[in-house]
Amino acid sequence: MDTTGERGMAWLSLCLLNLLWATAATSTQTRSSCSVPPAQQPLVSGIQVSMENSVTNSAFPNPSVLIAMNLVGAHNLEAQKLLTYKLMASDTADLTIGQLALNIIALSSSCRDPGNKVSILQRQMENWAPSRPNAEASSFYGPSLAILALCQKNPETTLPVAARFAKTLLANSSPFSVDAGAMVTLALTCMYNKIPVGSEEGYRTLFGQVLKDTVENISLRIKDNGIIGDIYSTGLAMQALSVSPKRPNKEWDCQKTMDAILNEIKQGKFHNPMSIAQILPSLEGKTYLDVPHVSCSPDHEVQPTLPSYPGPVPTAASNITVVYTINNQLRGVELLFNVTTEVSVRRGSVLLVVLEEAQRKNLMFKFETTMTSWGLVISSINDIAENVNHKTYWQFLSGTTPLNEGVADYIPFNHEHITANFTQY
């Protein structure tokens, strides 16, 4: 080969190397570069142990817990096996689209075949439509999970369903939800990355437009301290921002968010198994998009390093007074009321104890509960029950601020005014 030819080949090789380097750099940019400092790792291990200890024979089988365990690596292999078997044996007939999708993702994360659940979910999504033209943003959370589950199983058959879903999102103008937006981002990132060769370019443009709009909306909810939305929506939002191929205009400081969450963990804010399941993958640099890559080879049980910081010094428990109001002013409901009582409970008691004491004093405050993946939910007060068809539920507020913890987790303070308000969404 002459000198000119050699120079040409060298130039071509250099161009190819630069192209490969650029491609590699672009792909790594979709992952965040923040991590838990080694000194703080016991905090993460501590909440993981707490989450895994919630898995018992009598407990509600929570697929989100199994997904988190499999993504980060279970400490308690017996709990992992028990939860897998319980989900395999559970009846999925009455599950919502989102619940069915979570079951599929959870079983897939345990390398178990979901069987006909995938085809059932596919049919449900083919027939899916929003409840009304501008349905509340939170109603897109379940369908997003479904798109993600189907994308991980068969992206080609999911493509038209995902496209119709994306167009519905573009047409929706209801107030933004960080949780739903994060799940939309994960689902459509999966589709964006798995568009089959030869498909119309319009699919990539459509998914890219929705992703850009969604991550921009998530970015606008990042607070000065790094929390995204609230502390319980931050985990999914971290997943979304770390993998989206479309970046928000404002750069996200991942480490600042990570440090803020670790501080919340140290303050004991993450004790509900579901809240732990949603934050844990992000703390370990994992997302729901990693489920297909989970290794299910046998492994030895990992002994975690637990936090060694001192606990609070025990003090004699004193009583506090909580003002508690139950309110129903919805038209069309047969019984309207607004009743207030004061109850005295031990300091440190959860809100459920307040409800029980109010019920003991006055039967108008009688209530019923339902067990969900987030724990106990109040389903009925004074014989007025939530109704999915009517989109009604009991919302709890501190003053005028909605609580972001359940009745079995929230701890009222002295002279706090708690209101249970029968609400329509």
Short mmCIF file of C-alpha atoms in Angstrom, two decimals:
data_model
loop_
_atom_site.label_atom_id
_atom_site.label_comp_id
_atom_site.label_asym_id
_atom_site.label_seq_id
_atom_site.Cartn_x
_atom_site.Cartn_y
_atom_site.Cartn_z
CA MET A 1 0.00 0.00 0.00
CA ASP A 2 1.37 3.45 -0.87
CA THR A 3 1.93 6.18 1.70
CA THR A 4 -1.23 8.05 0.70
CA GLY A 5 -3.32 4.91 1.22
CA GLU A 6 -1.74 4.27 4.61
CA ARG A 7 -2.50 7.84 5.69
CA GLY A 8 -6.09 7.41 4.51
CA MET A 9 -6.55 4.17 6.44
CA ALA A 10 -5.03 5.74 9.55
CA TRP A 11 -7.37 8.73 9.24
CA LEU A 12 -10.38 6.41 8.82
CA SER A 13 -9.34 4.37 11.88
CA LEU A 14 -8.98 7.54 13.93
CA CYS A 15 -12.45 8.71 12.86
CA LEU A 16 -13.97 5.35 13.83
CA LEU A 17 -12.24 5.42 17.21
CA ASN A 18 -13.52 8.95 17.85
CA LEU A 19 -17.02 7.87 16.86
CA LEU A 20 -16.90 4.86 19.20
CA TRP A 21 -15.55 7.03 22.00
CA ALA A 22 -18.33 9.57 21.48
CA THR A 23 -20.95 6.83 21.44
CA ALA A 24 -19.59 5.36 24.67
CA ALA A 25 -19.57 8.77 26.29
CA THR A 26 -23.14 9.41 25.21
CA SER A 27 -24.34 6.10 26.65
CA THR A 28 -22.67 6.68 30.01
CA GLN A 29 -24.25 10.11 30.29
CA THR A 30 -27.65 8.45 30.76
CA ARG A 31 -26.44 7.14 34.14
CA SER A 32 -25.93 9.38 37.13
CA SER A 33 -22.56 9.53 38.85
CA CYS A 34 -23.63 9.79 42.49
CA SER A 35 -23.19 7.14 45.14
CA VAL A 36 -23.57 6.46 48.84
CA PRO A 37 -20.37 7.38 50.72
CA PRO A 38 -18.86 4.27 52.38
CA ALA A 39 -19.40 5.76 55.84
CA GLN A 40 -23.13 6.04 55.13
CA GLN A 41 -23.56 2.53 53.71
CA PRO A 42 -24.76 1.11 57.06
CA LEU A 43 -27.78 3.43 56.81
CA VAL A 44 -28.74 1.80 53.51
CA SER A 45 -28.15 -1.68 54.88
CA GLY A 46 -30.30 -0.82 57.89
CA ILE A 47 -33.38 0.12 55.87
CA GLN A 48 -32.88 -2.89 53.60
CA VAL A 49 -32.92 -5.20 56.62
CA SER A 50 -36.05 -3.46 57.87
CA MET A 51 -37.74 -3.95 54.48
CA GLU A 52 -36.75 -7.61 54.25
CA ASN A 53 -37.94 -8.27 57.81
CA SER A 54 -41.42 -7.17 56.72
CA VAL A 55 -41.68 -10.30 54.55
CA THR A 56 -43.55 -12.89 56.62
CA ASN A 57 -46.09 -15.63 55.99
CA SER A 58 -48.92 -13.40 57.19
CA ALA A 59 -47.78 -10.17 55.49
CA PHE A 60 -49.24 -8.66 52.32
CA PRO A 61 -47.04 -9.88 49.40
CA ASN A 62 -45.55 -6.69 48.02
CA PRO A 63 -44.03 -7.03 44.52
CA SER A 64 -42.17 -3.71 44.88
CA VAL A 65 -40.26 -5.16 47.82
CA LEU A 66 -39.22 -8.20 45.76
CA ILE A 67 -38.09 -5.99 42.87
CA ALA A 68 -35.93 -3.92 45.23
CA MET A 69 -34.46 -7.03 46.87
CA ASN A 70 -33.52 -8.53 43.52
CA LEU A 71 -32.10 -5.32 42.08
CA VAL A 72 -29.78 -4.57 45.00
CA GLY A 73 -29.10 -8.13 46.16
CA ALA A 74 -31.05 -9.68 49.01
CA HIS A 75 -29.51 -10.05 52.46
CA ASN A 76 -32.20 -12.53 53.53
CA LEU A 77 -32.51 -15.23 50.87
CA GLU A 78 -35.32 -16.99 52.74
CA ALA A 79 -37.42 -13.82 52.66
CA GLN A 80 -36.67 -13.48 48.96
CA LYS A 81 -37.81 -17.05 48.26
CA LEU A 82 -40.93 -16.70 50.41
CA LEU A 83 -42.02 -13.50 48.67
CA THR A 84 -41.37 -15.02 45.24
CA TYR A 85 -43.48 -18.09 46.03
CA LYS A 86 -46.29 -15.98 47.53
CA LEU A 87 -46.48 -13.83 44.41
CA MET A 88 -46.42 -16.89 42.16
CA ALA A 89 -49.33 -18.39 44.10
CA SER A 90 -51.35 -15.16 44.43
CA ASP A 91 -54.64 -14.67 42.60
CA THR A 92 -54.27 -11.93 39.98
CA ALA A 93 -57.91 -11.90 38.85
CA ASP A 94 -58.84 -8.72 40.71
CA LEU A 95 -55.60 -6.79 40.23
CA THR A 96 -55.50 -3.41 38.55
CA ILE A 97 -53.34 -2.89 35.46
CA GLY A 98 -50.56 -1.42 37.60
CA GLN A 99 -50.68 -4.21 40.19
CA LEU A 100 -50.58 -6.88 37.49
CA ALA A 101 -47.62 -5.14 35.84
CA LEU A 102 -45.74 -4.99 39.16
CA ASN A 103 -46.32 -8.71 39.66
CA ILE A 104 -44.87 -9.44 36.22
CA ILE A 105 -41.81 -7.25 36.82
CA ALA A 106 -41.30 -8.78 40.27
CA LEU A 107 -41.49 -12.37 39.03
CA SER A 108 -39.19 -11.50 36.12
CA SER A 109 -36.68 -10.04 38.59
CA SER A 110 -36.67 -13.45 40.30
CA CYS A 111 -36.15 -15.15 36.91
CA ARG A 112 -39.63 -16.69 37.11
CA ASP A 113 -41.94 -17.04 34.13
CA PRO A 114 -45.03 -14.84 34.64
CA GLY A 115 -46.99 -17.24 32.41
CA ASN A 116 -50.18 -15.88 30.85
CA LYS A 117 -50.04 -12.69 32.94
CA VAL A 118 -48.15 -10.96 30.11
CA SER A 119 -50.78 -11.73 27.46
CA ILE A 120 -53.54 -10.66 29.88
CA LEU A 121 -51.75 -7.36 30.52
CA GLN A 122 -51.21 -6.87 26.78
CA ARG A 123 -54.95 -7.22 26.12
CA GLN A 124 -55.81 -4.89 28.98
CA MET A 125 -53.50 -2.19 27.64
CA GLU A 126 -54.83 -2.61 24.10
CA ASN A 127 -58.27 -1.76 25.53
CA TRP A 128 -57.03 0.91 27.94
CA ALA A 129 -58.25 4.49 27.74
CA PRO A 130 -58.12 7.32 30.31
CA SER A 131 -61.26 7.74 32.39
CA ARG A 132 -61.83 11.20 30.93
CA PRO A 133 -60.07 13.62 28.51
CA ASN A 134 -58.01 15.33 31.24
CA ALA A 135 -57.69 12.49 33.73
CA GLU A 136 -55.60 13.22 36.82
CA ALA A 137 -51.89 12.65 36.21
CA SER A 138 -51.67 9.98 38.92
CA SER A 139 -53.98 7.75 36.86
CA PHE A 140 -51.14 7.25 34.35
CA TYR A 141 -48.91 5.55 36.95
CA GLY A 142 -50.43 2.08 36.51
CA PRO A 143 -50.49 2.13 32.70
CA SER A 144 -46.85 3.31 32.72
CA LEU A 145 -45.92 0.27 34.79
CA ALA A 146 -47.78 -1.85 32.25
CA ILE A 147 -45.86 -0.34 29.32
CA LEU A 148 -42.60 -0.98 31.19
CA ALA A 149 -43.50 -4.61 31.97
CA LEU A 150 -44.57 -5.28 28.37
CA CYS A 151 -41.53 -3.47 26.93
CA GLN A 152 -39.21 -5.73 28.89
CA LYS A 153 -40.98 -8.81 27.54
CA ASN A 154 -41.73 -7.90 23.92
CA PRO A 155 -41.01 -4.33 22.79
CA GLU A 156 -42.13 -4.97 19.21
CA THR A 157 -45.72 -5.92 20.07
CA THR A 158 -45.79 -3.16 22.71
CA LEU A 159 -44.84 -0.43 20.22
CA PRO A 160 -48.34 0.56 18.98
CA VAL A 161 -49.77 0.40 22.53
CA ALA A 162 -46.93 2.58 23.85
CA ALA A 163 -47.38 5.06 20.99
CA ARG A 164 -51.09 5.46 21.73
CA PHE A 165 -50.25 5.90 25.43
CA ALA A 166 -47.62 8.56 24.61
CA LYS A 167 -50.09 10.51 22.44
CA THR A 168 -52.60 10.42 25.31
CA LEU A 169 -49.96 11.91 27.61
CA LEU A 170 -49.22 14.73 25.17
CA ALA A 171 -52.91 15.62 25.05
CA ASN A 172 -53.30 15.61 28.84
CA SER A 173 -53.10 18.94 30.70
CA SER A 174 -53.86 17.92 34.28
CA PRO A 175 -51.47 18.95 37.12
CA PHE A 176 -48.18 17.05 37.04
CA SER A 177 -47.45 14.11 39.36
CA VAL A 178 -43.78 13.32 40.12
CA ASP A 179 -44.45 9.62 40.80
CA ALA A 180 -46.43 9.15 37.60
CA GLY A 181 -43.96 11.25 35.61
CA ALA A 182 -41.06 9.15 36.86
CA MET A 183 -42.78 5.92 35.87
CA VAL A 184 -43.70 7.38 32.46
CA THR A 185 -40.02 8.20 31.98
CA LEU A 186 -38.87 4.68 32.87
CA ALA A 187 -41.48 3.08 30.59
CA LEU A 188 -40.86 5.28 27.56
CA THR A 189 -37.08 5.17 28.03
CA CYS A 190 -37.38 1.39 27.76
CA MET A 191 -39.41 1.81 24.55
CA TYR A 192 -37.07 4.51 23.18
CA ASN A 193 -34.06 2.25 23.68
CA LYS A 194 -35.77 -0.82 22.18
CA ILE A 195 -37.48 0.54 19.08
CA PRO A 196 -37.10 -2.35 16.58
CA VAL A 197 -34.83 -1.81 13.59
CA GLY A 198 -36.85 -0.70 10.57
CA SER A 199 -39.63 0.96 12.60
CA GLU A 200 -40.91 4.37 11.61
CA GLU A 201 -38.74 7.24 12.87
CA GLY A 202 -41.93 8.86 14.16
CA TYR A 203 -41.90 6.50 17.15
CA ARG A 204 -38.52 7.83 18.33
CA THR A 205 -39.67 11.40 17.81
CA LEU A 206 -42.92 10.79 19.73
CA PHE A 207 -41.27 9.04 22.69
CA GLY A 208 -38.48 11.62 22.72
CA GLN A 209 -40.94 14.50 22.89
CA VAL A 210 -42.87 12.98 25.82
CA LEU A 211 -39.62 12.14 27.62
CA LYS A 212 -38.28 15.68 27.18
CA ASP A 213 -41.51 17.24 28.49
CA THR A 214 -41.69 14.81 31.42
CA VAL A 215 -38.10 15.11 32.67
CA GLU A 216 -38.42 18.90 32.36
CA ASN A 217 -41.48 18.75 34.62
CA ILE A 218 -39.64 16.51 37.09
CA SER A 219 -36.70 18.92 37.07
CA LEU A 220 -39.00 21.80 38.00
CA ARG A 221 -39.96 19.88 41.19
CA ILE A 222 -36.37 19.63 42.47
CA LYS A 223 -36.16 21.60 45.72
CA ASP A 224 -33.16 23.59 46.89
CA ASN A 225 -32.13 20.74 49.21
CA GLY A 226 -32.20 18.19 46.36
CA ILE A 227 -35.49 16.46 47.24
CA ILE A 228 -37.66 15.87 44.17
CA GLY A 229 -41.36 16.43 44.90
CA ASP A 230 -41.35 14.93 48.38
CA ILE A 231 -39.02 12.45 50.05
CA TYR A 232 -41.20 9.49 49.02
CA SER A 233 -41.34 10.41 45.32
CA THR A 234 -37.60 11.13 45.14
CA GLY A 235 -36.53 7.50 44.65
CA LEU A 236 -38.46 6.94 41.43
CA ALA A 237 -37.56 10.44 40.22
CA MET A 238 -33.86 9.62 40.71
CA GLN A 239 -34.31 6.50 38.60
CA ALA A 240 -36.02 8.50 35.87
CA LEU A 241 -33.47 11.33 35.71
CA SER A 242 -30.55 8.88 35.75
CA VAL A 243 -31.61 6.90 32.66
CA SER A 244 -33.66 9.23 30.45
CA PRO A 245 -32.07 9.79 27.02
CA LYS A 246 -33.52 13.31 27.12
CA ARG A 247 -32.04 15.68 29.66
CA PRO A 248 -33.78 18.60 31.40
CA ASN A 249 -32.53 22.11 30.71
CA LYS A 250 -31.41 22.52 34.32
CA GLU A 251 -28.59 20.18 35.32
CA TRP A 252 -29.51 17.81 38.15
CA ASP A 253 -27.13 17.54 41.11
CA CYS A 254 -27.54 13.82 41.83
CA GLN A 255 -25.16 13.79 44.80
CA LYS A 256 -27.08 16.60 46.49
CA THR A 257 -30.27 14.54 46.19
CA MET A 258 -28.47 11.44 47.45
CA ASP A 259 -27.12 13.30 50.51
CA ALA A 260 -30.57 14.73 51.28
CA ILE A 261 -32.16 11.26 51.20
CA LEU A 262 -29.43 9.80 53.42
CA ASN A 263 -30.13 12.57 55.91
CA GLU A 264 -33.85 11.70 55.87
CA ILE A 265 -32.97 8.03 56.44
CA LYS A 266 -30.83 8.98 59.42
CA GLN A 267 -33.82 10.84 60.86
CA GLY A 268 -35.91 7.65 60.63
CA LYS A 269 -38.21 8.83 57.82
CA PHE A 270 -37.97 5.57 55.86
CA HIS A 271 -39.57 2.79 57.87
CA ASN A 272 -42.53 1.78 55.70
CA PRO A 273 -41.46 -1.22 53.54
CA MET A 274 -42.99 0.33 50.41
CA SER A 275 -41.18 3.64 50.86
CA ILE A 276 -37.92 1.72 51.34
CA ALA A 277 -38.59 -0.39 48.23
CA GLN A 278 -38.94 2.75 46.13
CA ILE A 279 -35.77 4.49 47.36
CA LEU A 280 -33.42 1.49 47.74
CA PRO A 281 -32.63 0.85 44.03
CA SER A 282 -31.56 4.46 43.51
CA LEU A 283 -29.28 4.31 46.56
CA GLU A 284 -27.52 1.33 44.98
CA GLY A 285 -27.36 2.80 41.48
CA LYS A 286 -30.10 0.57 40.06
CA THR A 287 -33.36 1.23 38.23
CA TYR A 288 -36.35 -0.80 37.05
CA LEU A 289 -34.68 -0.92 33.63
CA ASP A 290 -32.08 -3.25 35.17
CA VAL A 291 -34.65 -5.99 35.92
CA PRO A 292 -33.95 -8.00 32.72
CA HIS A 293 -30.25 -8.08 33.63
CA VAL A 294 -30.63 -9.38 37.21
CA SER A 295 -28.54 -12.48 37.86
CA CYS A 296 -30.43 -15.24 39.64
CA SER A 297 -27.52 -17.59 40.22
CA PRO A 298 -27.36 -19.10 43.74
CA ASP A 299 -25.40 -16.99 46.16
CA HIS A 300 -24.50 -16.95 49.82
CA GLU A 301 -26.58 -14.85 52.17
CA VAL A 302 -25.03 -11.42 52.68
CA GLN A 303 -24.48 -10.23 56.22
CA PRO A 304 -25.22 -6.49 56.23
CA THR A 305 -23.30 -3.83 58.12
CA LEU A 306 -25.88 -2.05 60.26
CA PRO A 307 -25.82 1.53 61.54
CA SER A 308 -23.81 2.08 64.71
CA TYR A 309 -24.99 5.60 65.56
CA PRO A 310 -26.52 5.86 69.04
CA GLY A 311 -30.28 5.75 69.45
CA PRO A 312 -32.27 8.29 71.45
CA VAL A 313 -32.03 8.12 75.22
CA PRO A 314 -35.27 6.58 76.56
CA THR A 315 -37.49 8.99 78.46
CA ALA A 316 -40.70 8.50 80.38
CA ALA A 317 -43.56 8.61 77.88
CA SER A 318 -45.95 11.49 78.43
CA ASN A 319 -49.35 12.04 76.87
CA ILE A 320 -50.20 14.47 74.09
CA THR A 321 -53.55 15.85 72.95
CA VAL A 322 -54.60 15.53 69.30
CA VAL A 323 -57.61 17.31 67.81
CA TYR A 324 -59.33 14.98 65.34
CA THR A 325 -62.06 15.93 62.86
CA ILE A 326 -64.03 13.72 60.48
CA ASN A 327 -65.68 15.57 57.61
CA ASN A 328 -67.96 14.60 54.74
CA GLN A 329 -69.56 17.34 52.66
CA LEU A 330 -69.73 15.54 49.32
CA ARG A 331 -73.05 15.93 47.61
CA GLY A 332 -74.74 12.69 46.66
CA VAL A 333 -73.50 10.95 49.81
CA GLU A 334 -76.38 10.18 52.12
CA LEU A 335 -74.76 11.26 55.40
CA LEU A 336 -73.13 14.69 55.77
CA PHE A 337 -71.19 15.49 58.92
CA ASN A 338 -68.37 17.49 60.44
CA VAL A 339 -67.48 16.27 63.92
CA THR A 340 -64.46 17.07 66.09
CA THR A 341 -63.09 15.42 69.19
CA GLU A 342 -59.94 15.65 71.31
CA VAL A 343 -58.07 12.52 72.32
CA SER A 344 -55.13 11.90 74.60
CA VAL A 345 -52.51 9.35 73.53
CA ARG A 346 -48.96 8.47 74.48
CA ARG A 347 -46.32 10.70 72.90
CA GLY A 348 -44.83 8.85 69.94
CA SER A 349 -48.06 6.99 69.12
CA VAL A 350 -48.94 6.61 65.44
CA LEU A 351 -52.09 8.18 64.02
CA LEU A 352 -53.89 4.83 64.03
CA VAL A 353 -53.85 4.93 67.85
CA VAL A 354 -55.56 8.34 67.73
CA LEU A 355 -58.30 6.90 65.51
CA GLU A 356 -58.76 3.92 67.82
CA GLU A 357 -59.07 6.16 70.88
CA ALA A 358 -61.57 8.46 69.11
CA GLN A 359 -63.62 5.40 68.13
CA ARG A 360 -63.59 4.18 71.73
CA LYS A 361 -64.96 7.54 72.93
CA ASN A 362 -67.58 8.07 70.22
CA LEU A 363 -68.98 5.52 67.75
CA MET A 364 -69.39 8.22 65.10
CA PHE A 365 -65.61 7.88 64.70
CA LYS A 366 -65.76 4.15 63.96
CA PHE A 367 -63.57 3.17 61.01
CA GLU A 368 -62.47 0.23 58.87
CA THR A 369 -59.11 -0.49 57.26
CA THR A 370 -57.82 -2.24 54.15
CA MET A 371 -54.33 -3.68 53.79
CA THR A 372 -52.38 -2.46 50.74
CA SER A 373 -48.76 -2.53 49.62
CA TRP A 374 -48.31 0.81 51.43
CA GLY A 375 -49.76 -0.65 54.65
CA LEU A 376 -53.10 0.01 56.30
CA VAL A 377 -55.45 2.40 54.50
CA ILE A 378 -58.61 3.80 56.09
CA SER A 379 -61.40 2.57 53.81
CA SER A 380 -64.45 3.67 55.83
CA ILE A 381 -65.33 6.18 58.57
CA ASN A 382 -68.77 6.45 60.17
CA ASP A 383 -70.13 3.95 57.60
CA ILE A 384 -69.01 6.12 54.66
CA ALA A 385 -66.72 3.95 52.53
CA GLU A 386 -64.33 4.81 49.73
CA ASN A 387 -65.60 3.92 46.28
CA VAL A 388 -63.36 3.37 43.25
CA ASN A 389 -66.24 3.87 40.80
CA HIS A 390 -67.12 7.21 42.40
CA LYS A 391 -63.40 8.08 42.83
CA THR A 392 -63.87 8.83 46.53
CA TYR A 393 -61.48 8.19 49.41
CA TRP A 394 -60.58 9.36 52.92
CA GLN A 395 -57.78 11.92 52.84
CA PHE A 396 -55.92 12.81 56.04
CA LEU A 397 -54.57 16.30 56.62
CA SER A 398 -52.50 18.06 59.26
CA GLY A 399 -54.14 21.46 59.35
CA THR A 400 -54.59 22.02 55.62
CA THR A 401 -51.58 19.96 54.48
CA PRO A 402 -52.17 16.39 53.19
CA LEU A 403 -50.18 13.75 55.08
CA ASN A 404 -47.58 11.87 53.05
CA GLU A 405 -47.47 8.94 55.47
CA GLY A 406 -50.15 6.39 56.32
CA VAL A 407 -52.06 6.10 59.58
CA ALA A 408 -49.79 3.29 60.77
CA ASP A 409 -46.66 5.39 60.17
CA TYR A 410 -47.49 9.04 60.84
CA ILE A 411 -46.72 10.26 64.39
CA PRO A 412 -48.83 13.29 65.45
CA PHE A 413 -47.42 16.05 67.62
CA ASN A 414 -49.01 17.74 70.64
CA HIS A 415 -52.12 19.84 69.84
CA GLU A 416 -51.97 18.89 66.16
CA HIS A 417 -55.28 19.11 64.29
CA ILE A 418 -55.80 16.04 62.12
CA THR A 419 -58.72 16.01 59.68
CA ALA A 420 -60.09 13.00 57.83
CA ASN A 421 -61.84 14.48 54.81
CA PHE A 422 -64.01 12.42 52.46
CA THR A 423 -62.65 13.51 49.10
CA GLN A 424 -63.19 12.96 45.39
CA TYR A 425 -60.24 12.80 43.03
#
